[in-house]
Coordinates of C-alpha atoms in Angstrom, one line a residue:
X5 CA 0.0 0.0 0.0
X6 CA 1.4 3.4 -1.0
X7 CA 1.4 6.4 1.4
X8 CA -1.9 8.4 1.1
X9 CA -3.7 5.4 -0.4
X10 CA -7.2 5.1 1.0
X11 CA -7.9 2.1 3.2
X12 CA -10.4 -0.5 2.0
X13 CA -14.0 0.6 2.5
X14 CA -14.8 -3.0 3.6
X15 CA -13.1 -6.3 4.1
X16 CA -14.1 -9.7 5.3
X17 CA -12.0 -12.0 7.4
X18 CA -12.6 -15.5 5.9
X19 CA -11.3 -17.3 9.1
X20 CA -13.8 -15.6 11.4
X21 CA -16.5 -14.6 8.9
X22 CA -16.5 -11.1 10.3
X23 CA -17.1 -8.2 8.0
X24 CA -15.2 -4.9 8.7
X25 CA -16.7 -1.8 7.1
X26 CA -15.5 1.8 7.5
X27 CA -17.4 3.5 10.2
X28 CA -19.7 6.3 9.1
X29 CA -21.1 9.3 11.1
X30 CA -24.5 7.5 11.0
X31 CA -22.9 4.7 13.1
X32 CA -22.7 7.1 16.0
X33 CA -26.1 6.1 17.4
X34 CA -24.8 2.5 17.8
X35 CA -21.7 3.5 19.8
X36 CA -22.8 6.7 21.6
X37 CA -24.4 4.8 24.5
X38 CA -21.1 3.1 25.4
X39 CA -18.9 6.1 24.7
X40 CA -20.8 8.3 27.1
X41 CA -20.3 5.8 29.9
X42 CA -17.4 7.1 32.0
X43 CA -16.1 3.5 32.7
X44 CA -16.2 2.4 29.1
X45 CA -14.7 5.7 27.9
X46 CA -11.8 5.4 30.3
X47 CA -11.0 1.9 29.1
X48 CA -11.0 3.3 25.5
X49 CA -8.6 6.0 26.6
X50 CA -11.0 8.9 26.1
X51 CA -13.3 11.2 28.0
X52 CA -17.0 10.3 27.9
X53 CA -18.7 11.5 24.7
X54 CA -20.6 14.7 25.3
X55 CA -23.3 14.1 22.7
X56 CA -24.3 12.0 19.8
X57 CA -23.2 14.9 17.5
X58 CA -19.7 14.7 19.0
X59 CA -19.5 11.0 18.2
X60 CA -20.7 11.6 14.7
X61 CA -18.1 14.3 14.2
X62 CA -15.4 12.0 15.5
X63 CA -16.5 9.2 13.1
X64 CA -16.5 11.7 10.2
X65 CA -13.0 12.8 11.1
X66 CA -11.9 9.1 11.2
X67 CA -13.5 8.5 7.8
X68 CA -11.3 11.3 6.4
X69 CA -8.2 9.7 8.0
X70 CA -9.1 6.4 6.2
X71 CA -9.3 8.2 2.9
X72 CA -5.7 9.2 3.1
X73 CA -4.5 5.9 4.7
X74 CA -3.5 7.5 8.0
X75 CA -5.9 5.6 10.2
X76 CA -9.2 3.7 9.9
X77 CA -12.1 2.9 12.2
X78 CA -14.2 -0.1 11.2
X79 CA -17.6 -1.3 12.4
X80 CA -17.4 -5.1 12.9
X81 CA -20.4 -6.9 11.6
X82 CA -21.4 -10.5 12.3
X83 CA -24.5 -12.0 10.8
X84 CA -25.6 -8.6 9.6
X85 CA -25.4 -6.9 13.0
X86 CA -22.8 -4.5 14.4
X87 CA -20.9 -6.3 17.2
X88 CA -18.0 -3.9 17.8
X89 CA -15.8 -1.2 16.4
X90 CA -12.1 -1.3 15.8
X91 CA -9.3 1.0 14.7
X92 CA -6.0 1.0 12.9
X93 CA -4.5 4.1 14.5
X94 CA -1.4 6.0 13.4
X95 CA -0.6 3.9 10.3
X96 CA 3.0 4.5 9.5
X97 CA 3.9 3.0 6.1
X98 CA 7.5 4.0 6.3
X99 CA 8.1 2.0 9.4
X100 CA 5.4 -0.6 8.5
X101 CA 3.5 -0.3 11.8
X102 CA 0.2 0.6 13.3
X103 CA -1.5 0.6 16.7
X104 CA -4.9 -1.1 17.1
X105 CA -7.9 -0.4 19.3
X106 CA -11.0 -2.5 19.6
X107 CA -14.3 -2.5 21.4
X108 CA -17.0 -5.2 21.6
X109 CA -20.5 -4.1 22.3
X110 CA -21.7 -5.1 25.7
X111 CA -24.3 -7.7 24.6
X112 CA -21.5 -9.6 22.7
X113 CA -18.8 -9.5 25.3
X114 CA -17.6 -12.7 27.0
X115 CA -18.0 -14.8 23.9
X116 CA -14.4 -14.8 22.6
X117 CA -15.3 -12.2 19.9
X118 CA -12.5 -9.8 21.0
X119 CA -9.9 -12.6 20.4
X120 CA -11.3 -13.3 17.0
X121 CA -11.5 -9.6 16.1
X122 CA -7.9 -8.9 17.1
X123 CA -6.7 -12.0 15.1
X124 CA -8.5 -10.7 12.0
X125 CA -7.0 -7.2 12.5
X126 CA -3.5 -8.7 12.6
X127 CA -4.1 -10.7 9.4
X128 CA -5.4 -7.5 7.7
X129 CA -2.4 -5.5 8.9
X130 CA 0.1 -8.1 7.8
X131 CA -1.7 -8.8 4.6
X132 CA -3.6 -6.1 2.7
X133 CA -1.9 -3.2 4.6
X134 CA 1.6 -4.7 4.2
X135 CA 2.6 -3.8 7.8
X136 CA 5.1 -5.6 10.0
X137 CA 4.3 -4.4 13.5
X138 CA 0.9 -4.2 15.3
X139 CA 0.9 -2.7 18.8
X140 CA -1.8 -2.0 21.3
X141 CA -1.8 0.1 24.5
X142 CA -3.9 -1.1 27.4
X143 CA -4.7 0.5 30.7
X144 CA -3.3 -1.6 33.6
X145 CA -6.7 -2.4 35.0
X146 CA -8.2 -3.6 31.7
X147 CA -7.4 -7.2 32.3
X148 CA -9.9 -8.5 29.7
X149 CA -8.1 -6.6 26.9
X150 CA -4.7 -7.8 28.2
X151 CA -6.1 -11.4 28.0
X152 CA -7.3 -10.9 24.4
X153 CA -3.8 -9.7 23.4
X154 CA -2.0 -12.5 25.2
X155 CA -4.4 -15.1 23.7
X156 CA -3.3 -13.7 20.3
X157 CA 0.4 -14.1 21.2
X158 CA 1.2 -10.4 21.6
X159 CA 4.3 -9.7 23.6
X160 CA 4.0 -7.4 26.6
X161 CA 6.8 -4.9 26.0
X162 CA 6.5 -2.7 29.0
X163 CA 4.7 -0.1 31.0
X164 CA 4.7 3.6 30.0
X165 CA 4.3 5.5 33.2
X166 CA 1.8 8.4 33.2
X167 CA 1.8 8.2 29.4
X168 CA -1.8 9.1 28.5
X169 CA -4.1 11.9 29.7
X170 CA -7.7 10.9 30.2
X171 CA -9.6 13.9 31.3
X172 CA -7.5 15.6 33.9
X173 CA -5.6 12.4 35.0
X174 CA -2.4 11.0 33.6
X175 CA -2.5 7.2 33.4
X176 CA 0.0 4.4 32.7
X177 CA -0.3 2.3 29.6
X178 CA 0.9 -1.2 29.1
X179 CA 2.2 -1.8 25.5
X180 CA 1.8 -5.1 23.7
X181 CA 3.0 -5.9 20.2
X182 CA 3.1 -8.6 17.5
X183 CA 5.7 -8.4 14.8
X184 CA 5.3 -10.3 11.6
X185 CA 9.0 -10.9 11.0
X186 CA 9.4 -12.2 14.6
X187 CA 6.0 -13.6 15.7
X188 CA 4.4 -15.0 12.6

């Protein structure tokens, strides 16, 4: 993939039968209820969404980033229903790396879906996106997300102390990675 090349509008992971389609501002209504929840927002590394309009604006911005290949936020669809939302953040073609983020909607949690989603994202990053390194940053108390990454054979690289500001508080971040040339 060349720099400034748009990300695919949609892709399907054959192994999991999940469909990933670029998030649109109209998807805001699906994710606003979770993103306004302070506990969920913190786990995602953000402040609670102030309004549905703010979520729609964020998804519109993300769509623009996908059009230039800088980042991409995808709605995960299973059997025709949205089950989560994921992101390839800060795609760096020069250094062949990206950071991922993922969220499974509450009614689908606890079913192993997060593990399947992360596996599909790694396959997409290493395949169609031609990247070598996939990383993820997780808050220390987000044990479920750490378990998803460990299940997918990510390596815990370390703890970044007071790395990320969420609201008015600096928080630590645990960094995990999976490298194609080392971990495939």
